[in-house]
Amino acid sequence: MPTHQDQIRPVPNATTPYWRSYLHWLDEHRSTEHLPSEADIVIIGTGIAGVSTAYHLVNEPTEDQAQPSRSILLLEARQVCSGATGRNGGHIKKLPSTITDLSERIGRDAAGEIVRFVRANIYGVKRVIEDEGIQAEAELRRSIDVSLQDGDAVSVKRGFEEQLRSGFPLMEDVGYIGGEFAERITSIHGAKAGLSTLVLSLWPYKFVTQLLERTLSKSPGNINLQTNTPVTAIQTHDSPKGDNKIYTVKTDRGSIKTPKVILATNGYTAGLLPQYRAIITPAKATASHIAVPEGKASPAPSLANTYNIRYAPNRVDYLNPRPDGSIVVGGGQWTYRDNRALFWNTYDDSTLIEPARHYFDGLMQRNFRGWEDSGAETESVWTGIQGITPDGQPHIGKVPGNSGLYILAGYNGGGMAYAFEAARGVARMVREGISFEETGIPKCMKTTEARMSVQ
C-alpha cells in the first residue's frame, strides 16, 4: 500500500494488454537526448487525456496569430499509452441503464449535461479520426446493455419508460429490446431485456499513438516527447513577476521549470498532488482478449455490437468484439471485490488478480448463441489502474489555489467517454485563459475545494 507521496507511480514490467500487441514507433521515443530545463507547458501522462490535450493545444489557432508557439513537454513514466487508456475496453459510451441512477444522484439537468458530453466525445473522436486519417479500427456501432435477471429487466424497462416520459435529452439514441426477442437480437442466452445506445468502438492504443504522431508533426521543434521518464515530484515557487506560480517538475533525469503543468495522471495523481489522496484512489481492474483458434470448421458467429452483460445490477461484464472476430472482455470484479486488498488503493498493474485469472475462460461459450462449440480461448489477461472518486465524477480543470496547475483525472473506469473533449476544454483554459464554466465540460466535473473535502 502507498504510504509516501513518491510511491504512487507506474510500476515497471506491467502486464501486457492486447491493445499493445502492435507497437508504434513512438512507443519509447525521446525527442531529444536530454530533458529541456524549461518549457512553457508540461503535460504529465500520454494516455488519451494527455495526448488529446497536446493535440488541442497545437491544433486550434489562437486569436493572436502573431503569438509565438509555446514549447510543450510531454512526460511519460513508461511507454506511450501504457496506462489505463491502453488497458481498457476500447469503446466510448454511457451505460443507458445507469441514466436513471445518475439522475437520482446528481439531478436531471446535471445528468443531461453528462449524456450530452459523452455524445460530444463520440463525435469528437470520430471527427478527428477522419480529419487526421487515423487507422484505429474505429466503428460507430450499437452497444447493448443486456439484463439476465427478471427483476433487473423490469427495473431497466421502468427506468427507460420514465426517462421517455420525462423528455430526458438524447433518449432518441436509446432503444429498448423486450423479452420476446431479447435472446435473438442480443445473441445472449437467457436475455430478458436490453437497452441499446450509440457507441464508438476503436483500438485505443492505435488512436492515441497516431494522434500523438500527428501532433508532433504539426509543431515540429515545439513539442518534446520523453518516455520512460517518471515524474517524482512537483514543487511550487512564487514568481518574481507577480501572482502566478512557477513549478519545478522533478524527474530522475533532471528538473524542468514551467508556469503550466497539466496532470493527465488518472489513478496516479495523488503521488504528485497529495491533496487528492482519498479523492482519486488507484484501483486495479482486469480485462482479457478472447479468440477462436484458427482452422475451426464451424467458426463462431460475428458480433456487430458491443455489450454490457448484466448478470445482476452489481455484476456486469463489458465486451468489445474486434473486426477479426476476437473479443476484448473486461469485468469479473465480483470474484474478488470482497477482498479489497487485492484491488483497492493499489497502483501495481504488473500482476494479475488471482481470483479473476481464469474467470474469462469459457465466457463466450456460456453466454452467446452459436459460440457453444467455438473453442474460443482466453488468449491474454491483463490488469490496469483506474482512478476512483467518492462522487463518481472526474476532477477536471485548474487545481484550487494554483495559478498554472491543471488536472484531468479520476475517471472511475469511464475515461474514454470524457477525455477527448475534457482535454479540449483544459487546452482552452491554458491557451486562452478562459474559465472552466466557459469550456462546456459538465459542471459536476470541475475540481473544487468542496469536492476535495469530501472523502
XYZ file of C-alpha atoms in Angstrom, residues 113 117 393-399 406-409 421-430 432-448 451:
41
model
C -25.041 17.532 -19.272
C -20.877 15.393 -23.145
C -17.134 12.067 -11.338
C -13.681 13.009 -12.671
C -11.716 16.035 -11.489
C -11.081 18.432 -14.356
C -9.795 21.996 -14.502
C -7.449 24.217 -12.533
C -6.274 22.802 -9.205
C -4.386 21.705 -14.206
C -5.836 18.227 -13.874
C -7.783 15.675 -15.937
C -8.091 12.564 -13.781
C -13.497 16.807 -25.016
C -12.275 17.381 -21.453
C -8.809 17.827 -22.953
C -10.199 20.339 -25.438
C -11.642 22.354 -22.552
C -8.460 22.285 -20.471
C -6.378 23.215 -23.517
C -8.579 26.283 -23.981
C -8.191 27.201 -20.304
C -4.423 27.040 -20.688
C -6.952 31.299 -23.920
C -7.244 31.842 -20.183
C -10.988 31.088 -20.139
C -12.808 29.839 -17.054
C -13.912 26.257 -16.503
C -17.526 27.345 -16.948
C -16.756 28.532 -20.490
C -15.380 25.160 -21.612
C -18.666 23.252 -21.922
C -17.444 20.499 -19.587
C -20.237 19.380 -17.203
C -20.170 21.499 -14.057
C -20.166 18.445 -11.777
C -16.708 17.506 -13.127
C -14.990 20.709 -12.024
C -12.297 20.118 -9.434
C -13.097 22.289 -6.409
C -15.282 18.235 -3.796
